[in-house]
C-alpha positions as a printed Julia matrix, in Angstrom:
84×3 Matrix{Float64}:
   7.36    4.71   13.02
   5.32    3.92   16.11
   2.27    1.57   16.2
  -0.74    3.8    16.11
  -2.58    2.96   19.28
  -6.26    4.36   18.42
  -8.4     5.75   15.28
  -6.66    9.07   15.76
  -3.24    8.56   15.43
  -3.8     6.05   12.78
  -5.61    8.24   10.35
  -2.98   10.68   11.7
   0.13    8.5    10.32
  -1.75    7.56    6.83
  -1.8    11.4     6.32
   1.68   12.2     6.95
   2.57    9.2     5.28
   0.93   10.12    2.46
   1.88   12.99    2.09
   5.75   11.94    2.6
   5.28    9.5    -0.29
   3.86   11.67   -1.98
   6.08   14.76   -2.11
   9.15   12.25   -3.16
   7.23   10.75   -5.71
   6.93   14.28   -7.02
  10.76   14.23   -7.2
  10.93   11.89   -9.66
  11.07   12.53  -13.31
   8.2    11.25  -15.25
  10.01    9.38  -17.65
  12.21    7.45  -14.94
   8.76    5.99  -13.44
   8.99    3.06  -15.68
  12.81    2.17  -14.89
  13.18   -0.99  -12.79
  15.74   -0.12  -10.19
  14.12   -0.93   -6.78
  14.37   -4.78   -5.41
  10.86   -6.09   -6.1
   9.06   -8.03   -3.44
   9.69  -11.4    -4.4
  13.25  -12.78   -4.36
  15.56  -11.69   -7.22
  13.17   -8.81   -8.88
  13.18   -5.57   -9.38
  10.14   -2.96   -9.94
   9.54    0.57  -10.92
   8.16    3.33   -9.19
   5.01    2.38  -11.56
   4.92   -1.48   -9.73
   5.17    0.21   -6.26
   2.51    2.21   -6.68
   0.14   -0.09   -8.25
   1.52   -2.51   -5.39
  -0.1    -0.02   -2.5
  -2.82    0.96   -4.01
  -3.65   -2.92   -4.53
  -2.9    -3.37   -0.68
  -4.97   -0.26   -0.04
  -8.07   -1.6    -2.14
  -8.12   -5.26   -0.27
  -8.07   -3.41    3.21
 -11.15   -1.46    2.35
 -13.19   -4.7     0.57
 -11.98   -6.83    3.93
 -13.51   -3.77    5.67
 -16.42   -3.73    3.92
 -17.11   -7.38    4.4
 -16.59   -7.74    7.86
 -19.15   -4.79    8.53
 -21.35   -6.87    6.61
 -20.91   -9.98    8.68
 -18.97  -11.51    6.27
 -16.11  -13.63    5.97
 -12.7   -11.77    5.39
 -10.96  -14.28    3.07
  -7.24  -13.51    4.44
  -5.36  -12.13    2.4
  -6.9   -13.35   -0.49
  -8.2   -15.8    -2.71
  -5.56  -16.91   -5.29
  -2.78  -15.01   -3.14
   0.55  -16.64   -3.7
Protein backbone atom coordinates (compact mmCIF):
# COMPACT_ATOMS: atom_id res chain seq x y z
CA UNK A 1 0.00 0.00 0.00
CA UNK A 2 1.38 3.41 -0.89
CA UNK A 3 1.93 6.28 1.61
CA UNK A 4 -1.01 8.57 1.22
CA UNK A 5 0.52 11.86 0.24
CA UNK A 6 -2.48 14.39 1.14
CA UNK A 7 -6.04 14.45 3.07
CA UNK A 8 -7.56 12.88 -0.01
CA UNK A 9 -5.95 9.85 -0.61
CA UNK A 10 -5.68 9.21 3.02
CA UNK A 11 -9.33 9.26 3.84
CA UNK A 12 -9.38 7.49 0.44
CA UNK A 13 -7.20 4.35 1.76
CA UNK A 14 -9.09 4.23 5.37
CA UNK A 15 -12.25 3.62 3.22
CA UNK A 16 -11.10 0.92 1.10
CA UNK A 17 -9.36 -0.40 3.90
CA UNK A 18 -12.20 -0.57 5.75
CA UNK A 19 -14.15 -1.86 3.80
CA UNK A 20 -11.52 -4.77 2.85
CA UNK A 21 -11.39 -5.63 6.56
CA UNK A 22 -14.48 -5.52 6.76
CA UNK A 23 -15.96 -7.78 4.07
CA UNK A 24 -13.37 -10.68 5.40
CA UNK A 25 -14.36 -10.22 8.75
CA UNK A 26 -17.81 -11.00 7.42
CA UNK A 27 -16.31 -14.34 6.30
CA UNK A 28 -15.77 -15.52 9.44
CA UNK A 29 -18.10 -17.60 11.44
CA UNK A 30 -19.33 -16.04 14.55
CA UNK A 31 -18.44 -18.63 16.79
CA UNK A 32 -14.69 -18.90 15.48
CA UNK A 33 -14.22 -15.05 16.59
CA UNK A 34 -13.10 -16.11 19.95
CA UNK A 35 -10.46 -18.85 18.71
CA UNK A 36 -6.85 -17.76 19.24
CA UNK A 37 -5.09 -18.67 16.05
CA UNK A 38 -3.37 -15.45 14.82
CA UNK A 39 0.34 -14.56 16.33
CA UNK A 40 -0.48 -11.80 18.84
CA UNK A 41 1.62 -8.70 18.91
CA UNK A 42 3.90 -9.39 21.56
CA UNK A 43 6.41 -12.25 21.24
CA UNK A 44 5.04 -15.81 21.69
CA UNK A 45 1.05 -14.93 21.73
CA UNK A 46 -1.64 -15.53 19.94
CA UNK A 47 -5.13 -13.51 19.62
CA UNK A 48 -8.52 -13.85 18.17
CA UNK A 49 -10.25 -12.07 15.66
CA UNK A 50 -12.06 -10.53 18.94
CA UNK A 51 -8.25 -9.11 20.26
CA UNK A 52 -7.60 -7.70 16.72
CA UNK A 53 -10.41 -5.86 16.59
CA UNK A 54 -10.47 -4.43 19.96
CA UNK A 55 -6.60 -3.87 19.15
CA UNK A 56 -7.62 -1.24 16.10
CA UNK A 57 -10.25 0.19 17.39
CA UNK A 58 -7.96 1.01 20.56
CA UNK A 59 -5.30 2.41 18.00
CA UNK A 60 -8.14 4.19 16.22
CA UNK A 61 -9.50 5.87 19.56
CA UNK A 62 -5.81 7.25 20.71
CA UNK A 63 -5.36 8.83 17.13
CA UNK A 64 -8.52 10.80 17.47
CA UNK A 65 -7.86 11.93 21.48
CA UNK A 66 -4.01 12.86 20.20
CA UNK A 67 -6.02 14.75 17.52
CA UNK A 68 -8.15 16.32 19.66
CA UNK A 69 -5.45 17.52 21.96
CA UNK A 70 -3.16 18.90 19.68
CA UNK A 71 -6.07 21.13 18.16
CA UNK A 72 -6.41 22.21 21.56
CA UNK A 73 -2.82 23.23 22.04
CA UNK A 74 -2.14 20.48 24.03
CA UNK A 75 0.45 18.12 24.66
CA UNK A 76 0.15 14.73 22.69
CA UNK A 77 1.52 12.31 25.33
CA UNK A 78 3.18 9.78 22.64
CA UNK A 79 1.85 6.99 22.49
CA UNK A 80 0.63 6.91 25.76
CA UNK A 81 0.77 7.12 29.31
CA UNK A 82 1.33 3.64 30.89
CA UNK A 83 2.17 2.21 27.26
CA UNK A 84 4.46 -0.74 27.59
Amino acid sequence: MAIPKNKEELIKAIVDNYQKLRAELLTIPPDLTTTKELEGHSKNTLMSINNLVAYLVGWGQLVLKWHDKKNKGLEVDFPETGYK
